[in-house]
Tab-separated table of C-alpha atoms in Angstrom:
chain	number	residue	atom	x	y	z
A	1	MET	CA	31.919	99.154	38.096
A	2	THR	CA	32.403	96.355	35.577
A	3	PRO	CA	36.173	95.804	35.339
A	4	VAL	CA	37.743	96.026	31.882
A	5	ILE	CA	41.201	95.489	30.407
A	6	ALA	CA	42.642	96.577	27.061
A	7	ILE	CA	45.928	95.523	25.461
A	8	HIS	CA	48.040	96.396	22.429
A	9	GLY	CA	50.887	94.697	20.638
A	10	GLY	CA	52.131	97.483	18.399
A	11	ALA	CA	50.868	99.502	15.433
A	12	GLY	CA	52.029	100.030	11.883
A	13	ALA	CA	51.586	99.396	8.173
A	14	ILE	CA	49.567	96.473	6.894
A	15	SER	CA	50.976	93.758	4.662
A	16	ARG	CA	47.617	91.996	4.394
A	17	ALA	CA	48.173	90.844	0.810
A	18	ASP	CA	51.319	88.950	1.805
A	19	MET	CA	49.912	87.378	4.938
A	20	SER	CA	48.385	83.958	5.316
A	21	ALA	CA	45.084	83.417	7.067
A	22	GLU	CA	46.939	81.128	9.458
A	23	LYS	CA	49.325	83.907	10.502
A	24	GLU	CA	46.516	86.371	11.071
A	25	GLN	CA	44.701	83.786	13.175
A	26	GLU	CA	47.866	83.189	15.193
A	27	TYR	CA	48.032	86.856	16.162
A	28	GLN	CA	44.338	87.044	16.941
A	29	GLN	CA	44.491	83.940	19.107
A	30	ALA	CA	47.452	85.338	21.044
A	31	LEU	CA	45.671	88.643	21.632
A	32	ARG	CA	42.480	86.887	22.734
A	33	ARG	CA	44.346	84.554	25.087
A	34	ILE	CA	46.085	87.475	26.773
A	35	VAL	CA	42.940	89.602	27.076
A	36	GLU	CA	41.188	86.625	28.660
A	37	ALA	CA	44.043	86.195	31.128
A	38	GLY	CA	43.634	89.805	32.199
A	39	GLN	CA	39.873	89.372	32.470
A	40	ALA	CA	40.417	86.357	34.721
A	41	VAL	CA	42.586	88.392	37.093
A	42	LEU	CA	39.936	91.101	37.327
A	43	ALA	CA	37.081	88.588	37.684
A	44	ALA	CA	38.862	86.994	40.648
A	45	GLY	CA	38.981	90.352	42.403
A	46	GLY	CA	42.511	91.213	41.361
A	47	SER	CA	43.633	94.812	41.079
A	48	ALA	CA	44.045	96.743	37.856
A	49	MET	CA	47.798	96.660	38.516
A	50	ASP	CA	47.739	92.870	38.827
A	51	ALA	CA	45.811	92.584	35.559
A	52	VAL	CA	48.053	94.842	33.460
A	53	THR	CA	51.220	93.302	34.880
A	54	GLU	CA	50.047	89.801	33.997
A	55	ALA	CA	48.907	90.814	30.508
A	56	VAL	CA	52.205	92.503	29.670
A	57	ARG	CA	54.187	89.613	31.146
A	58	LEU	CA	52.388	87.288	28.738
A	59	LEU	CA	53.002	89.674	25.835
A	60	GLU	CA	56.709	89.714	26.754
A	61	ASP	CA	56.780	85.910	26.680
A	62	CYS	CA	55.087	85.729	23.246
A	63	PRO	CA	57.612	85.833	20.356
A	64	LEU	CA	55.049	87.424	18.024
A	65	PHE	CA	55.558	90.794	19.718
A	66	ASN	CA	58.555	93.082	20.219
A	67	ALA	CA	59.026	92.812	23.974
A	68	GLY	CA	60.922	90.189	25.933
A	69	HIS	CA	61.299	86.974	23.924
A	70	GLY	CA	61.132	88.201	20.336
A	71	ALA	CA	62.624	91.646	20.975
A	72	VAL	CA	64.380	93.422	18.105
A	73	LEU	CA	68.156	93.857	17.929
A	74	THR	CA	70.274	97.001	18.184
A	75	SER	CA	72.928	97.997	15.660
A	76	ALA	CA	75.390	95.926	17.715
A	77	ALA	CA	73.076	92.873	17.548
A	78	THR	CA	72.313	93.206	21.262
A	79	HIS	CA	69.095	93.676	23.200
A	80	GLU	CA	68.030	96.703	25.264
A	81	LEU	CA	64.583	96.325	26.810
A	82	ASP	CA	62.432	98.978	28.513
A	83	ALA	CA	59.253	98.851	30.618
A	84	SER	CA	57.112	100.946	32.950
A	85	VAL	CA	54.030	100.740	35.176
A	86	MET	CA	51.822	103.317	36.866
A	87	ASP	CA	49.171	103.003	39.571
A	88	GLY	CA	46.311	105.450	39.065
A	89	ALA	CA	45.178	105.328	42.697
A	90	THR	CA	48.481	106.480	44.190
A	91	LEU	CA	50.337	107.914	41.161
A	92	ARG	CA	53.214	105.609	42.091
A	93	THR	CA	55.368	104.543	39.159
A	94	GLY	CA	58.271	102.258	38.316
A	95	ALA	CA	60.384	101.784	35.218
A	96	VAL	CA	63.505	100.123	33.854
A	97	ALA	CA	65.444	100.839	30.667
A	98	MET	CA	68.277	99.215	28.715
A	99	VAL	CA	68.090	95.840	30.455
A	100	ASP	CA	69.515	92.848	28.607
A	101	CYS	CA	69.021	89.810	30.837
A	102	VAL	CA	65.837	90.338	32.882
A	103	ARG	CA	63.332	87.855	31.475
A	104	ASN	CA	60.319	90.068	32.182
A	105	PRO	CA	61.168	93.769	32.356
A	106	ILE	CA	57.589	94.583	33.379
A	107	LEU	CA	58.084	92.645	36.623
A	108	ALA	CA	61.234	94.637	37.291
A	109	ALA	CA	59.371	97.890	36.658
A	110	ARG	CA	56.703	96.898	39.180
A	111	ARG	CA	59.339	96.004	41.772
A	112	VAL	CA	60.926	99.435	41.263
A	113	MET	CA	57.536	100.962	42.067
A	114	GLU	CA	56.861	98.781	45.091
A	115	GLN	CA	60.286	98.090	46.575
A	116	SER	CA	62.411	101.172	45.929
A	117	LYS	CA	62.293	104.884	46.645
A	118	HIS	CA	63.105	105.639	43.012
A	119	VAL	CA	61.142	105.654	39.755
A	120	LEU	CA	63.581	104.626	37.006
A	121	PHE	CA	66.619	102.341	36.918
A	122	VAL	CA	68.713	101.860	33.758
A	123	GLY	CA	71.327	99.460	32.437
A	124	GLU	CA	73.534	97.646	34.917
A	125	GLY	CA	71.815	99.332	37.852
A	126	ALA	CA	68.438	98.033	36.716
A	127	VAL	CA	69.803	94.507	36.294
A	128	ALA	CA	71.441	94.630	39.737
A	129	PHE	CA	68.148	95.747	41.280
A	130	ALA	CA	66.255	92.936	39.530
A	131	ARG	CA	68.833	90.437	40.790
A	132	GLU	CA	68.459	91.744	44.358
A	133	GLN	CA	64.699	91.313	44.031
A	134	GLY	CA	65.059	87.682	43.000
A	135	LEU	CA	63.622	88.157	39.518
A	136	GLU	CA	64.470	85.632	36.811
A	137	LEU	CA	67.569	86.491	34.787
A	138	VAL	CA	68.336	84.832	31.449
A	139	ASP	CA	71.130	84.751	28.912
A	140	PRO	CA	70.550	87.599	26.413
A	141	SER	CA	70.207	85.015	23.656
A	142	TYR	CA	66.812	84.106	25.170
A	143	PHE	CA	65.302	87.235	23.639
A	144	THR	CA	66.586	86.567	20.114
A	145	THR	CA	64.481	84.838	17.476
A	146	GLU	CA	65.603	83.927	13.964
A	147	ALA	CA	63.027	86.309	12.488
A	148	ARG	CA	64.490	89.245	14.424
A	149	ARG	CA	68.037	88.334	13.426
A	150	GLN	CA	67.010	88.229	9.780
A	151	GLN	CA	65.255	91.558	10.175
A	152	LEU	CA	68.419	93.199	11.494
A	153	GLU	CA	70.535	91.693	8.718
A	154	ARG	CA	68.055	92.924	6.105
A	155	VAL	CA	68.077	96.457	7.495
A	156	GLN	CA	71.858	96.616	7.791
A	157	ARG	CA	72.307	95.255	4.284
A	158	GLU	CA	69.826	97.576	2.574
A	159	HIS	CA	69.993	100.717	4.766
A	160	PRO	CA	72.946	100.410	7.155
A	161	ASP	CA	72.441	103.865	8.679
A	162	ALA	CA	68.713	103.474	9.285
A	163	ALA	CA	67.085	102.719	12.606
A	164	VAL	CA	63.865	101.013	11.606
A	165	LEU	CA	61.152	101.916	14.046
A	166	ASP	CA	59.066	98.950	12.851
A	167	HIS	CA	56.788	101.472	11.230
A	168	ASP	CA	57.959	104.513	9.369
A	169	GLY	CA	59.177	104.906	5.803
A	170	GLN	CA	59.756	102.181	3.277
A	171	ALA	CA	59.623	98.516	4.158
A	172	ILE	CA	63.117	97.107	3.785
A	173	VAL	CA	62.822	93.772	2.054
A	174	SER	CA	65.515	92.245	-0.132
A	175	ARG	CA	64.675	91.855	-3.780
A	176	GLY	CA	63.524	88.386	-4.601
A	177	GLN	CA	62.647	87.619	-0.991
A	178	PRO	CA	59.062	87.290	0.281
A	179	ALA	CA	57.589	90.096	2.339
A	180	PRO	CA	57.330	89.516	6.075
A	181	ALA	CA	54.611	87.011	6.922
A	182	ASP	CA	53.124	89.321	9.503
A	183	PRO	CA	49.734	91.083	9.546
A	184	LEU	CA	51.632	94.322	10.115
A	185	ASP	CA	54.759	94.719	7.989
A	186	ALA	CA	57.645	93.825	10.305
A	187	ASP	CA	59.737	96.694	8.950
A	188	ARG	CA	56.970	99.276	9.297
A	189	LYS	CA	55.606	98.371	12.721
A	190	PHE	CA	55.907	100.122	16.068
A	191	GLY	CA	57.088	97.353	18.325
A	192	THR	CA	55.679	97.971	21.781
A	193	VAL	CA	53.209	96.135	24.001
A	194	GLY	CA	50.984	97.440	26.736
A	195	ALA	CA	47.896	97.060	28.883
A	196	VAL	CA	45.479	99.329	30.745
A	197	ALA	CA	42.702	98.375	33.142
A	198	VAL	CA	40.113	99.553	35.635
A	199	ASP	CA	39.138	97.179	38.439
A	200	ALA	CA	35.961	96.691	40.481
A	201	ARG	CA	37.094	99.355	42.957
A	202	GLY	CA	37.458	101.921	40.188
A	203	ASN	CA	41.246	101.964	40.325
A	204	LEU	CA	43.231	102.401	37.116
A	205	ALA	CA	46.637	101.074	36.076
A	206	ALA	CA	48.846	101.088	32.978
A	207	ALA	CA	51.860	99.079	31.834
A	208	THR	CA	54.099	99.366	28.749
A	209	SER	CA	57.065	97.284	27.548
A	210	THR	CA	59.261	97.217	24.446
A	211	GLY	CA	62.309	95.704	22.821
A	212	GLY	CA	63.105	99.032	21.142
A	213	ILE	CA	63.730	99.587	17.436
A	214	THR	CA	65.684	97.518	14.931
A	215	ASN	CA	69.266	98.689	14.301
A	216	LYS	CA	68.924	101.514	16.816
A	217	GLN	CA	72.027	103.169	18.180
A	218	VAL	CA	73.081	101.508	21.412
A	219	GLY	CA	71.799	103.517	24.361
A	220	ARG	CA	68.722	104.990	22.681
A	221	VAL	CA	65.634	105.035	24.914
A	222	GLY	CA	62.146	105.737	23.600
A	223	ASP	CA	58.850	106.612	25.240
A	224	SER	CA	57.926	103.225	26.742
A	225	PRO	CA	59.726	103.621	30.115
A	226	LEU	CA	58.974	107.343	30.388
A	227	ILE	CA	55.960	108.178	32.536
A	228	GLY	CA	53.740	110.675	30.744
A	229	ALA	CA	55.058	109.787	27.306
A	230	GLY	CA	54.359	106.072	26.761
A	231	CYS	CA	52.569	105.237	30.015
A	232	TYR	CA	50.293	107.089	32.429
A	233	ALA	CA	47.472	106.378	34.900
A	234	ASN	CA	45.430	108.627	37.166
A	235	ASN	CA	42.151	107.654	38.833
A	236	ARG	CA	40.847	111.180	38.196
A	237	THR	CA	41.023	110.638	34.436
A	238	CYS	CA	42.367	107.603	32.619
A	239	ALA	CA	45.068	104.996	32.050
A	240	ILE	CA	47.148	105.084	28.846
A	241	SER	CA	49.690	102.841	27.119
A	242	ALA	CA	51.156	104.081	23.840
A	243	THR	CA	52.903	102.606	20.820
A	244	GLY	CA	54.539	104.618	18.067
A	245	THR	CA	57.429	106.816	17.066
A	246	GLY	CA	58.876	107.114	20.533
A	247	GLU	CA	60.679	110.393	20.030
A	248	MET	CA	57.442	112.070	18.926
A	249	PHE	CA	55.441	110.655	21.837
A	250	ILE	CA	58.121	111.994	24.178
A	251	ARG	CA	58.034	115.454	22.577
A	252	MET	CA	54.241	115.565	22.870
A	253	VAL	CA	54.156	113.997	26.358
A	254	ALA	CA	51.376	112.071	24.638
A	255	ALA	CA	50.061	109.809	27.388
A	256	TYR	CA	49.802	112.611	29.942
A	257	ASP	CA	48.271	114.933	27.376
A	258	VAL	CA	45.224	112.675	27.094
A	259	SER	CA	44.761	112.859	30.872
A	260	ALA	CA	45.334	116.620	30.957
A	261	ARG	CA	42.752	117.276	28.251
A	262	MET	CA	40.206	115.298	30.252
A	263	GLU	CA	41.025	117.029	33.549
A	264	TYR	CA	41.471	120.608	32.380
A	265	LEU	CA	39.230	120.814	29.289
A	266	GLY	CA	36.538	118.401	30.387
A	267	GLU	CA	36.917	116.280	27.260
A	268	SER	CA	35.704	112.696	27.200
A	269	LEU	CA	38.198	109.852	26.940
A	270	ALA	CA	37.340	109.365	23.269
A	271	GLN	CA	37.707	113.089	22.474
A	272	ALA	CA	41.028	113.474	24.283
A	273	ALA	CA	42.580	110.312	22.868
A	274	ASP	CA	41.452	111.125	19.328
A	275	CYS	CA	42.835	114.662	19.530
A	276	VAL	CA	46.279	113.522	20.680
A	277	VAL	CA	46.588	110.645	18.195
A	278	ASN	CA	44.891	112.048	15.113
A	279	LYS	CA	45.420	115.804	15.423
A	280	LYS	CA	48.413	116.676	17.599
A	281	LEU	CA	50.910	113.860	16.917
A	282	PRO	CA	50.622	114.152	13.108
A	283	THR	CA	51.792	117.784	13.302
A	284	ILE	CA	55.283	116.472	14.091
A	285	ASP	CA	54.935	113.309	11.982
A	286	GLY	CA	54.109	111.203	15.034
A	287	LYS	CA	52.734	107.819	14.029
A	288	GLY	CA	51.210	105.097	16.152
A	289	GLY	CA	48.369	104.752	18.601
A	290	LEU	CA	47.374	104.161	22.178
A	291	ILE	CA	44.964	102.212	24.335
A	292	ALA	CA	43.009	103.897	27.085
A	293	VAL	CA	40.380	103.281	29.761
A	294	ASP	CA	38.821	105.811	32.088
A	295	ALA	CA	37.494	105.628	35.624
A	296	GLN	CA	33.976	104.919	34.298
A	297	GLY	CA	35.114	101.921	32.276
A	298	ASN	CA	35.042	103.545	28.848
A	299	VAL	CA	37.600	102.245	26.334
A	300	ALA	CA	39.374	104.084	23.488
A	301	LEU	CA	41.797	102.489	21.015
A	302	PRO	CA	42.787	105.192	18.479
A	303	PHE	CA	45.654	104.856	15.998
A	304	ASN	CA	46.779	106.837	12.942
A	305	THR	CA	48.523	103.961	11.160
A	306	GLU	CA	46.980	101.278	8.984
A	307	GLY	CA	46.644	98.798	11.818
A	308	MET	CA	47.228	98.139	15.503
A	309	TYR	CA	47.254	94.816	17.345
A	310	ARG	CA	44.634	95.406	20.007
A	311	GLY	CA	41.960	93.869	22.170
A	312	TYR	CA	39.786	94.519	25.187
A	313	GLY	CA	37.447	92.615	27.440
A	314	ARG	CA	34.965	93.428	30.189
A	315	VAL	CA	34.472	90.912	32.950
A	316	GLY	CA	31.581	88.642	32.012
A	317	GLU	CA	31.778	89.435	28.292
A	318	ASP	CA	33.643	87.925	25.339
A	319	ALA	CA	37.028	89.429	24.461
A	320	VAL	CA	37.195	91.616	21.348
A	321	VAL	CA	40.401	91.587	19.276
A	322	ALA	CA	41.399	93.290	16.022
A	323	ILE	CA	44.360	94.171	13.820
A	324	TYR	CA	43.045	96.342	11.009
A	325	ARG	CA	40.816	99.388	10.936
């Protein structure tokens, strides 16, 4: 088995005409750097769980993506972060939701899996658990960037009742102001990050993390911390991390559906992932994509939007990264 890791940083509509070559390169360099970090973990004999945890931790620390530092703001100008992990060898899982001061929610999710008898902690209980585990806590202002604050102000000014899922509907940009300098339009982008991997022992793992959606109602939770919706791993089939309209991925149990199609219908990874993303989700206006690897090391990266930040790398080979179709 040649180990492989795949990552995503969200999907959505392309604003290529308004984007500088420098900005596109910045995103590609970040994706490549993080894929290579995951490859290094796998090359050193690390587990798939170690690789996806490290990749998502780095994505959370990168302000270009909507997770951790650089997370979007709720309608109350606060942060509510979610994350989950799943181990395909044991089917053990861990998740946290609505945390506002845990620097790396993905580390908290892994501790839930490894150090508790539960699967999901939320809000104050999740923060208390992270504190007990000695994880780094930060002031909530750590997650805020000026770009995200401006995004919230723009949404509240133009469409005060809208929760912008970084993806769907019209881009909300003030007249006379330049469009977001982002390869994917910041107001039409699904802001989630994730990683999936298979290691040299054939074990699979998945991890997903998000800052939520701009101007969302306080307390809303999407698919990212929900096992089977935004994250799933099973050594019998595949590992999945999703990004998209969270409510639709929850309704479709999208991540698990890919695995179920492989196990019960005998579909290949590519067939199952394509069916869920390009046939089933669109029936309820579900937009976004997912990254997937199977127990044989195959990789699938389908999306039904104009672009998706994505990359993958096999141990011993150069990383491959892309934004557009």
